[in-house]
XYZ file of C-alpha atoms in Angstrom:
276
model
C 127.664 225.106 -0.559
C 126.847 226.870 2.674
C 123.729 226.756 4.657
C 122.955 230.921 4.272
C 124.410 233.388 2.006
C 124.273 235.799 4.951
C 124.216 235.396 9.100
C 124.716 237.579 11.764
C 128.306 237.354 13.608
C 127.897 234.729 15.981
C 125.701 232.555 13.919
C 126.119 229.376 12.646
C 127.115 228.275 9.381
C 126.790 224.875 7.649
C 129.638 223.744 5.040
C 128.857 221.019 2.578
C 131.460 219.909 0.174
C 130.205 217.584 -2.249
C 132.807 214.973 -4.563
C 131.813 213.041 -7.551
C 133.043 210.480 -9.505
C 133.098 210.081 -13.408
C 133.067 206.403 -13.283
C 132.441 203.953 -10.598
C 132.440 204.067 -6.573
C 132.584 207.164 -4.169
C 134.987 209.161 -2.893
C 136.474 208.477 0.113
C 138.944 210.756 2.977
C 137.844 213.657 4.214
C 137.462 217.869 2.864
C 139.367 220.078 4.015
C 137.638 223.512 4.482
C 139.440 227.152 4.425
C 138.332 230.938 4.651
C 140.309 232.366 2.523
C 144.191 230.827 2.945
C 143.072 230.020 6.877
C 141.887 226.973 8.023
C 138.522 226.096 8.863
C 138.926 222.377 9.705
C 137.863 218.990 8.139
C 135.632 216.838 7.900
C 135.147 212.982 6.687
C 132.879 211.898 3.389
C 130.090 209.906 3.744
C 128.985 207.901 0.453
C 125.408 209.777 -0.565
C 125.187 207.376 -3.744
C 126.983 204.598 -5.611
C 129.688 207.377 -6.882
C 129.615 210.346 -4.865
C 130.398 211.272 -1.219
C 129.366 214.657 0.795
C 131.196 216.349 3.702
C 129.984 219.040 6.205
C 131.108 220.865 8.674
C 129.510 223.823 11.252
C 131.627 226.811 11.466
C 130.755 230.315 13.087
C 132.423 233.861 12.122
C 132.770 236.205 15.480
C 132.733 239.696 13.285
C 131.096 240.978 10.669
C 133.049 240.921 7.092
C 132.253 239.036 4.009
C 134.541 235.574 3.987
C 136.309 233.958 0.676
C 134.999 230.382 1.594
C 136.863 227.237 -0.546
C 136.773 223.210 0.059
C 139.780 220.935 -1.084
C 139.821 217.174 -1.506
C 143.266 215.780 -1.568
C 142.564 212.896 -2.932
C 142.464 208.823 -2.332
C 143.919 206.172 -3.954
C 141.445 205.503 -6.529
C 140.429 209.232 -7.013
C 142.641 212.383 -7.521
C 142.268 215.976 -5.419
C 140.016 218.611 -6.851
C 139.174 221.986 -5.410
C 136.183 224.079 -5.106
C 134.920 227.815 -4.161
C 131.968 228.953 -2.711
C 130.381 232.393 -3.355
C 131.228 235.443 -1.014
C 130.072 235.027 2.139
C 128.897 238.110 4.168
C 128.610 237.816 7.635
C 126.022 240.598 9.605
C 127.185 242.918 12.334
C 125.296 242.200 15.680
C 121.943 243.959 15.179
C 118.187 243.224 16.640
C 115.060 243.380 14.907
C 111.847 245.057 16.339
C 108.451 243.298 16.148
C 104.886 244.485 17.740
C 102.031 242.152 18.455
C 99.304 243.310 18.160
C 100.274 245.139 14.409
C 97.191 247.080 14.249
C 94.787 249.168 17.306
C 91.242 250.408 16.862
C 90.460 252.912 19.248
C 87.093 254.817 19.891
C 87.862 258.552 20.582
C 88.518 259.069 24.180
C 90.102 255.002 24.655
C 93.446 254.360 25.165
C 94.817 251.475 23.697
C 98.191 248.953 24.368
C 100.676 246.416 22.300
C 104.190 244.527 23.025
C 106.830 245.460 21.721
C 109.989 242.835 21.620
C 113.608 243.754 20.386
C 114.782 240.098 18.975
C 119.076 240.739 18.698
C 121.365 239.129 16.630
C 124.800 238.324 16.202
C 125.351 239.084 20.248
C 124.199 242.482 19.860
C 124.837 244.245 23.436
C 123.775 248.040 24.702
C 120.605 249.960 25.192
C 117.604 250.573 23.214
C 115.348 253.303 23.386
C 112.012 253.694 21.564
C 110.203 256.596 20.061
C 107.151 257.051 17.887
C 105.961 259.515 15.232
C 103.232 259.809 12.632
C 100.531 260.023 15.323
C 97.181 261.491 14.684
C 96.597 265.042 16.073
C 95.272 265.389 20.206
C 96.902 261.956 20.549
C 100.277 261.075 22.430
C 101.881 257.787 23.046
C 103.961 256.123 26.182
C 106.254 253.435 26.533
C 106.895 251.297 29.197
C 109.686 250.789 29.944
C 111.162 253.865 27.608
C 114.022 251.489 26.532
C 115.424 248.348 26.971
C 118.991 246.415 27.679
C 120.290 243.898 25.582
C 122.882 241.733 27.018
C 124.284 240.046 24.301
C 122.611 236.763 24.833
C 120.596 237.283 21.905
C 117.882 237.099 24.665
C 115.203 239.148 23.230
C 113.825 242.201 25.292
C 110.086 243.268 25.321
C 108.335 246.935 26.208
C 104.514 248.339 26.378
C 103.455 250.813 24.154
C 100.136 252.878 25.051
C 98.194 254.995 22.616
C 95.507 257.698 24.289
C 93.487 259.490 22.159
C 90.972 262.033 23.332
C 87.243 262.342 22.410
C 85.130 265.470 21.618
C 84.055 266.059 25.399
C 87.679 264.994 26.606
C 88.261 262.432 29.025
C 86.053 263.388 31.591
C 83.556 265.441 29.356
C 84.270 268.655 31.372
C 85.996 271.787 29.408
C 89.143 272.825 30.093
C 90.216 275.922 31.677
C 90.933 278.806 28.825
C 92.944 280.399 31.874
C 94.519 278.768 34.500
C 94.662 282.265 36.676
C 90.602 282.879 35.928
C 89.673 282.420 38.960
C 92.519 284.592 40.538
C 91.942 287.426 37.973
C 87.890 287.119 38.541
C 88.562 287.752 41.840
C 90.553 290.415 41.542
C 88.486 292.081 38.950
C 85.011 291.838 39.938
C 84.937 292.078 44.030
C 86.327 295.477 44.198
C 84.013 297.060 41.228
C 80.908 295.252 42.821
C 81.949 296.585 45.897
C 82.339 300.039 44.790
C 79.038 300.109 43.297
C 76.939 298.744 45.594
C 78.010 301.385 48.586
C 78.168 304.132 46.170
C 75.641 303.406 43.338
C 73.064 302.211 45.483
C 73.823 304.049 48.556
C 70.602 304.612 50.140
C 70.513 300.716 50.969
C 73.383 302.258 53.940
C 71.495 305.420 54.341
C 74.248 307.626 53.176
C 74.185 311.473 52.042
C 73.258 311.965 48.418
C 76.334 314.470 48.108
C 78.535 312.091 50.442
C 82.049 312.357 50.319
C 81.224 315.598 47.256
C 79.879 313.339 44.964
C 76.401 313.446 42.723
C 74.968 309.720 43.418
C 72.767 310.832 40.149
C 76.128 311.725 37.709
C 77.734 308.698 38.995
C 75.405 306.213 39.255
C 75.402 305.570 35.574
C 79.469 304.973 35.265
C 79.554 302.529 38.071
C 76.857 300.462 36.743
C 79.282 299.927 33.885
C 82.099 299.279 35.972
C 80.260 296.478 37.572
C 79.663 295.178 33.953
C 82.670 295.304 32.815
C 84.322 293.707 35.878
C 81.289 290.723 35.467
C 82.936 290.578 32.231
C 86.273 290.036 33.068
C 85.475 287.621 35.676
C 83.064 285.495 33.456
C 86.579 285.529 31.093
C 88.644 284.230 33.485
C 86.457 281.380 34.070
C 86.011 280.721 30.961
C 86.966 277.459 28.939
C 86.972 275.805 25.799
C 85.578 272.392 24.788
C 89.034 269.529 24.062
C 89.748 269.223 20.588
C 89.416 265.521 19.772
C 91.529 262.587 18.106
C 90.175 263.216 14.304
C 88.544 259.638 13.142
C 90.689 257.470 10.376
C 93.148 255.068 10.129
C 96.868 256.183 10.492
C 100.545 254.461 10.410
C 101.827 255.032 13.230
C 106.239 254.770 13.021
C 107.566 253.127 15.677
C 111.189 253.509 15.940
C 113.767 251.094 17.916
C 117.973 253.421 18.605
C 120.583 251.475 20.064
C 124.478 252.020 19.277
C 125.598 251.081 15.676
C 121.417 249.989 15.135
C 118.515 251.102 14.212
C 115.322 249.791 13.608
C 111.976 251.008 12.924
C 108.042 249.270 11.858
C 104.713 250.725 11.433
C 101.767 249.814 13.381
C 98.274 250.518 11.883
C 95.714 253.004 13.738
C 92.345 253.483 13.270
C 90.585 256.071 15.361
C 86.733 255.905 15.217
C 83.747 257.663 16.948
């Protein structure tokens, strides 16, 4: 029998060969153990009971494969050799898996919220490892820290910080947010030359100038500059305008987090629940 019916290359792997008798006293000698028609090595039986005898021995496979594992007992001089197979054993290819602790946030709208999360490898898995998440609820983004992480083939595991910001009705600081990010520049250069206008030639008896000044009827247009000064208070007003943030909606949401390296993948889901 063998300790696992799978491991990851690299691992460890514990033989046991047991040998019975069908009348009186143990078995004695040793077990020889083979992968297929290669050696593994031997190892001496130890009496387990008043007729049979076990024999282990550790072994370790560097690649991954599946393995034809068999144990043979030659024989002593009271009992005679027998022979025995053990099911197919598969041996992993160097991988990691990807854990989170906390498994779950809950987040008010607006909070921002943190977990660890630690690449465990396997089988002397070695290269880089770069995180990503999806399945996030809208007006909500997530960062890692650091973005991805090296495994050396230690099968030292590797950790990271993943933070979840969600935004609340009023946004992070409760102001709005600009509609425009020129407003300003077009307020300016919409409503100070119409105001301008109007006020030295709509209203210019404040600067004691000529009704017919320059050929024009103040009366006639008077009226159309008034307007203009609207519409320009208008278009500046516009350009300073904003709208209010559009929040993290409220409910609970599984959240993928996903773990690429070379030849690996992994990927878990982490539980979050937005509330108000």
């Amino acid at each position: 029998s063998s300790s696992s019916a799978a491991i990851p290359a690299g691992g460890s792997l514990q033989l046991t060969a047991s040998v019975a008798s069908t009348t009186t006293g143990a078995p004695t000698g040793s077990v020889a153990f083979y992968d297929g028609a290669s050696p593994l090595g031997s190892a001496a039986l130890s009496a387990i009971g008043a007729s049979a005898s076990a024999a282990s021995l550790t072994v370790s496979f560097p690649s991954a494969g599946n393995h034809s594992l068999a144990a043979t007992y030659p024989g002593d001089a009271n009992f005679t050799a027998s022979s025995s197979t053990l099911p197919l054993q598969s041996i992993a290819p160097p991988a990691y898996k990807l854990s989170a602790s906390p498994a779950s946030l809950a987040l008010r709208q607006g909070a921002a919220g943190s977990l660890v999360l630690t690449a465990t490898p396997s089988g002397g898995y070695q290269g880089t490892v770069a995180f990503s998440c999806s399945g996030l609820p809208a007006n909500s983004t997530c960062a890692f820290s650091p973005a991805a992480v090296s495994l050396d083939g230690s099968n030292a595991p590797a950790s990271a910080h993943l933070t979840i910001q969600t935004i609340s009705p009023n946004g992070a600081t409760g102001a709005l947010r600009p509609g425009n990010p020129h407003g300003t520049a077009l307020a300016l250069i919409f409503w100070a030359p119409g105001s301008i206008l109007s006020l030295l030639i709509g209203w210019n008896p404040i600067f004691g100038w000529n009704r017919r000044m320059f050929g024009w009827n103040r009366r006639r247009i008077a009226p159309a500059l008034r307007l203009l000064l609207l519409f320009t208070l208008m278009l500046g007003l516009a350009g300073c305008g904003g709208k209010p943030f559009q929040p993290t909606p409220t409910g609970t949401t599984q959240v993928t987090i996903a773990a690429t390296g070379a030849n690996a993948s992994e990927s878990i889901q982490v539980s979050l629940t937005v509330t108000n």
